[in-house]
Coordinates of C-alpha atoms in Angstrom, one line a residue:
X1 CA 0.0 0.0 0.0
X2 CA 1.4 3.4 -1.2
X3 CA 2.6 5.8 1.8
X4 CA -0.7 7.9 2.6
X5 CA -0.1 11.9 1.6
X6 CA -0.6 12.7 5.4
X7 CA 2.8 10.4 5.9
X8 CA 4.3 11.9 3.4
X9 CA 3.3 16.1 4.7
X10 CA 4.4 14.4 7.9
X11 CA 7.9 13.5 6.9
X12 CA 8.0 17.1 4.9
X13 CA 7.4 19.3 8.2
X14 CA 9.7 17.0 9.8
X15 CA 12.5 18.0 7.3
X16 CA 11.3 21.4 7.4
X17 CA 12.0 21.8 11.1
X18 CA 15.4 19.7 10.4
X19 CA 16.7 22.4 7.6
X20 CA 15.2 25.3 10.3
X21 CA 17.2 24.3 13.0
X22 CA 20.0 23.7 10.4
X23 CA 19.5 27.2 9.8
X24 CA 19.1 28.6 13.0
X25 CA 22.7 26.9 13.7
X26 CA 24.6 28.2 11.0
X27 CA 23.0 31.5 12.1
X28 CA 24.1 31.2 15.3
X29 CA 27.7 30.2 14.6
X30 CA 28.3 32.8 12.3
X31 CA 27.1 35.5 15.1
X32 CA 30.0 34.2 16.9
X33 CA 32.5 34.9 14.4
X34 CA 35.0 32.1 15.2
X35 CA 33.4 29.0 15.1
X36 CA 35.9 26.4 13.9
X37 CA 34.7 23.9 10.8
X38 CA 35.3 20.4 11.9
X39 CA 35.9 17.8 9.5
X40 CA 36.2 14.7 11.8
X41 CA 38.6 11.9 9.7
X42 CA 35.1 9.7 9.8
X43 CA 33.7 11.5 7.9
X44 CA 35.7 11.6 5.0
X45 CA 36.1 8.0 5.5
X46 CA 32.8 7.5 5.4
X47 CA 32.6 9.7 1.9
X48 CA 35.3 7.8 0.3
X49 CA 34.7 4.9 -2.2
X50 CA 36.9 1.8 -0.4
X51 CA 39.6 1.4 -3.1
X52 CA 40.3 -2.5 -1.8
X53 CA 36.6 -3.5 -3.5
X54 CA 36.6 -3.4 -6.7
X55 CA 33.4 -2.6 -8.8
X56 CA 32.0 -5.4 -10.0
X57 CA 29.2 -5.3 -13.0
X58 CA 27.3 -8.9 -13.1
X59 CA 24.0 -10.1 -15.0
X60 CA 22.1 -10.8 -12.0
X61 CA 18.6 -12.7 -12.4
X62 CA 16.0 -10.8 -9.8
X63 CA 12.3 -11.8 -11.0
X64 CA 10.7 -14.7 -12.8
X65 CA 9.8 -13.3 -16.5
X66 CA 6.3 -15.3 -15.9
X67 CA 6.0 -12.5 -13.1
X68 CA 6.6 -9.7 -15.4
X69 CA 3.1 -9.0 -17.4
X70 CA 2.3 -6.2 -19.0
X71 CA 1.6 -3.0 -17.0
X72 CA 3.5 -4.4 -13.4
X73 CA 6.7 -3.5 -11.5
X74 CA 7.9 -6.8 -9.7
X75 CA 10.6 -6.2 -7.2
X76 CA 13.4 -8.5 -6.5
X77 CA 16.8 -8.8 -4.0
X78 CA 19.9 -10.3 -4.5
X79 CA 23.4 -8.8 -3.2
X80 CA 21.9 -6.1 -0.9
X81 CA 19.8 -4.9 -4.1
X82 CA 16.2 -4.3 -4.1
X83 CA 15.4 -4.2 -8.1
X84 CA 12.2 -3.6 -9.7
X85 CA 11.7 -4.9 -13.5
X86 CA 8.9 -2.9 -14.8
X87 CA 7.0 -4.1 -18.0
X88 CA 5.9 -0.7 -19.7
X89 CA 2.2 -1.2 -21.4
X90 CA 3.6 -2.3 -24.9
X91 CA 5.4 -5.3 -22.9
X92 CA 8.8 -3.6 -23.0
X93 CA 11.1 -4.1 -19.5
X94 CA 12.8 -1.7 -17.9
X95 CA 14.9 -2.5 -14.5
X96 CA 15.0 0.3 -11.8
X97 CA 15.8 0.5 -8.2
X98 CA 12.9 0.2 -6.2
X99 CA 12.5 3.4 -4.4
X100 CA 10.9 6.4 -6.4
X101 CA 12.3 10.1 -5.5
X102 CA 12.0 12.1 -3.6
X103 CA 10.0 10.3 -0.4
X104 CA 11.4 6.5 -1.9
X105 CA 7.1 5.0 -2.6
X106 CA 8.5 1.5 -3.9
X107 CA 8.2 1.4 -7.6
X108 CA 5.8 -1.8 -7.2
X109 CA 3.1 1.3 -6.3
X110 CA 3.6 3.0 -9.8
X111 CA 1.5 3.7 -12.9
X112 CA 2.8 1.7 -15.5
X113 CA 2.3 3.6 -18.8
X114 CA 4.0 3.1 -21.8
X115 CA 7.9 4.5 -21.8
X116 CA 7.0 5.7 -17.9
X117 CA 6.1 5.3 -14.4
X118 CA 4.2 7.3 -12.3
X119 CA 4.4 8.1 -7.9
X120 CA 1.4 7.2 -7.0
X121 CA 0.8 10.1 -4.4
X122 CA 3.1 12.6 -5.4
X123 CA 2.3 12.0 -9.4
X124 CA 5.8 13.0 -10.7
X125 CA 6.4 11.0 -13.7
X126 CA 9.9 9.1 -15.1
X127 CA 10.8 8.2 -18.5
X128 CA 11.9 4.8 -17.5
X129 CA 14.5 4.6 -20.7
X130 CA 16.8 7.1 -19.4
X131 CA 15.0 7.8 -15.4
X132 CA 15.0 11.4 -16.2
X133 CA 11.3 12.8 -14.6
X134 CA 8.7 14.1 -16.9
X135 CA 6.6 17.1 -16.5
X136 CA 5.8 19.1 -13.7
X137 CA 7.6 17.8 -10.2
X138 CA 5.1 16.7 -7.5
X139 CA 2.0 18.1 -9.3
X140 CA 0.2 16.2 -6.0
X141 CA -1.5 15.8 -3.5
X142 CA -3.1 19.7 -4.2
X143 CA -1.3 22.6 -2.3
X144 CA 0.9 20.1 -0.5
X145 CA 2.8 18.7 -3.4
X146 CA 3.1 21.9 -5.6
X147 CA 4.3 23.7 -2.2
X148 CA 5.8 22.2 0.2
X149 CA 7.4 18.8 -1.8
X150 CA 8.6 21.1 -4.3
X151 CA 10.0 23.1 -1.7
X152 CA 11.9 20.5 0.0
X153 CA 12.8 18.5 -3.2
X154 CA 13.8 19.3 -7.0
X155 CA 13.4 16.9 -9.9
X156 CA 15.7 14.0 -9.0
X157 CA 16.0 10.9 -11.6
X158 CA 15.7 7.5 -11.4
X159 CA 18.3 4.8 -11.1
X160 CA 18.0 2.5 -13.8
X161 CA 20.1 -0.5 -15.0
X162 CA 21.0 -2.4 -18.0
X163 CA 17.7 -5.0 -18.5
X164 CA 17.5 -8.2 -20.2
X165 CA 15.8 -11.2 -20.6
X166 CA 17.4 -14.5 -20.2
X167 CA 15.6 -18.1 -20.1
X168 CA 13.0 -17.5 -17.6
X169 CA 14.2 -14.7 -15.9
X170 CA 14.5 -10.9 -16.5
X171 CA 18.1 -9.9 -15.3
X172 CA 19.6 -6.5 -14.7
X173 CA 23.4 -5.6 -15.0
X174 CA 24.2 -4.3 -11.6
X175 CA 27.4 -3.9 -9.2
X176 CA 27.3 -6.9 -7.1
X177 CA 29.8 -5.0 -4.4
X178 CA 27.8 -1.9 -4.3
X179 CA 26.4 -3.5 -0.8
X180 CA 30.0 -4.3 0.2
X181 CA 31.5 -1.0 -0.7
X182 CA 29.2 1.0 1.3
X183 CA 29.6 -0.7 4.6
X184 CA 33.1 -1.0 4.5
X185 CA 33.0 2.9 4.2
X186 CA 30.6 3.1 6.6
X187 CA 32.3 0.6 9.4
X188 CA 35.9 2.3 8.3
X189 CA 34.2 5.4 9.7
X190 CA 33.5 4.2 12.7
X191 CA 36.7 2.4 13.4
X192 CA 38.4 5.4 12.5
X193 CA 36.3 7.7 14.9
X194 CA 37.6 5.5 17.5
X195 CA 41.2 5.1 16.2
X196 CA 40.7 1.7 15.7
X197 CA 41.5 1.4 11.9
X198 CA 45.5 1.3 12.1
X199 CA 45.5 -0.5 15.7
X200 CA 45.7 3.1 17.3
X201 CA 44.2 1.5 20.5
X202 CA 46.5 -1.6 20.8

């Protein structure tokens, strides 16, 4: 079931007190006049791409191609990846990542048309070909999408991946470390915030 628009105006006013605060921060620091900028060595751990896993692109099977009719998105996981295949209304496949921008509604709650998919709250619209949106940005739910989603997000693209069909399953060309990658940059960061990642402690 689709995230209900009062969810969604929830999780906007909770980002909208976030970025105020934010702001009220910055404002205060800069009253002060000599606030340092910290960059803690976590956190550009945790930015950099781990150069000790490789990227690795693999033809990965995620759905059955008896699940993929005409008009569906069917979502499937494999190496930390949540993939939808979507089959576009002339029967053509498409594979995306299964989180739509800008509030990530799983794509499995889209309007299939033909070439596209469609939020089915916020009504932005993707071209699923390239994942660049279509149209106007959060044309909905009135007054709250036009408003306040617009004014929290801008027109963000889809991820999409190479798509094919093989035997009875629909594949998708994806990094099969991508999962790996991003927690060894995540744990490096917290080793390194305790000066654990060269034996510091020991």
């Amino acid at each position: 079931k689709p995230t209900s628009p009062l969810v969604l105006l929830e999780i906007a006013m909770s980002r909208t007190s976030t970025l105020l605060l934010a702001a009220l921060c910055s404002a205060d620091a800069l009253s002060i006049g000599s606030a340092p900028t910290i960059t803690s060595r976590a956190a550009v751990a945790m930015g950099d791409k781990p150069a000790n896993i490789p990227t690795k692109m693999k033809w990965v099977p995620f759905v059955s191609a008896s699940e993929a009719q005409k008009g569906t998105a069917v979502a499937g996981f494999q190496y930390g990846l949540e993939i939808a295949v979507v089959t576009d209304t002339t029967g053509k496949q498409y594979a995306i990542a299964n989180k739509l921008p800008p509030f990530g509604q799983p794509a499995t709650f889209g309007t299939i048309g033909a070439g596209t998919i469609t939020d089915p709250v916020t009504l932005s619209t993707w071209d699923l070909k390239t994942g660049k949106p279509i149209g106007a940005w959060c044309p909905a739910p009135p007054l709250i999408g036009p408003i306040i989603f617009n004014a929290l997000s801008s027109p963000s693209p889809l991820t999409v991946f190479p798509c094919r069909k093989s035997g009875n399953k629909i594949e998708a060309n994806v990094n099969v470390n991508a999962k790996a990658q991003f927690e060894s940059g995540y744990w490096r960061g917290v080793l390194d915030a305790q000066g654990k990642t060269d034996g510091g402690y020991y």
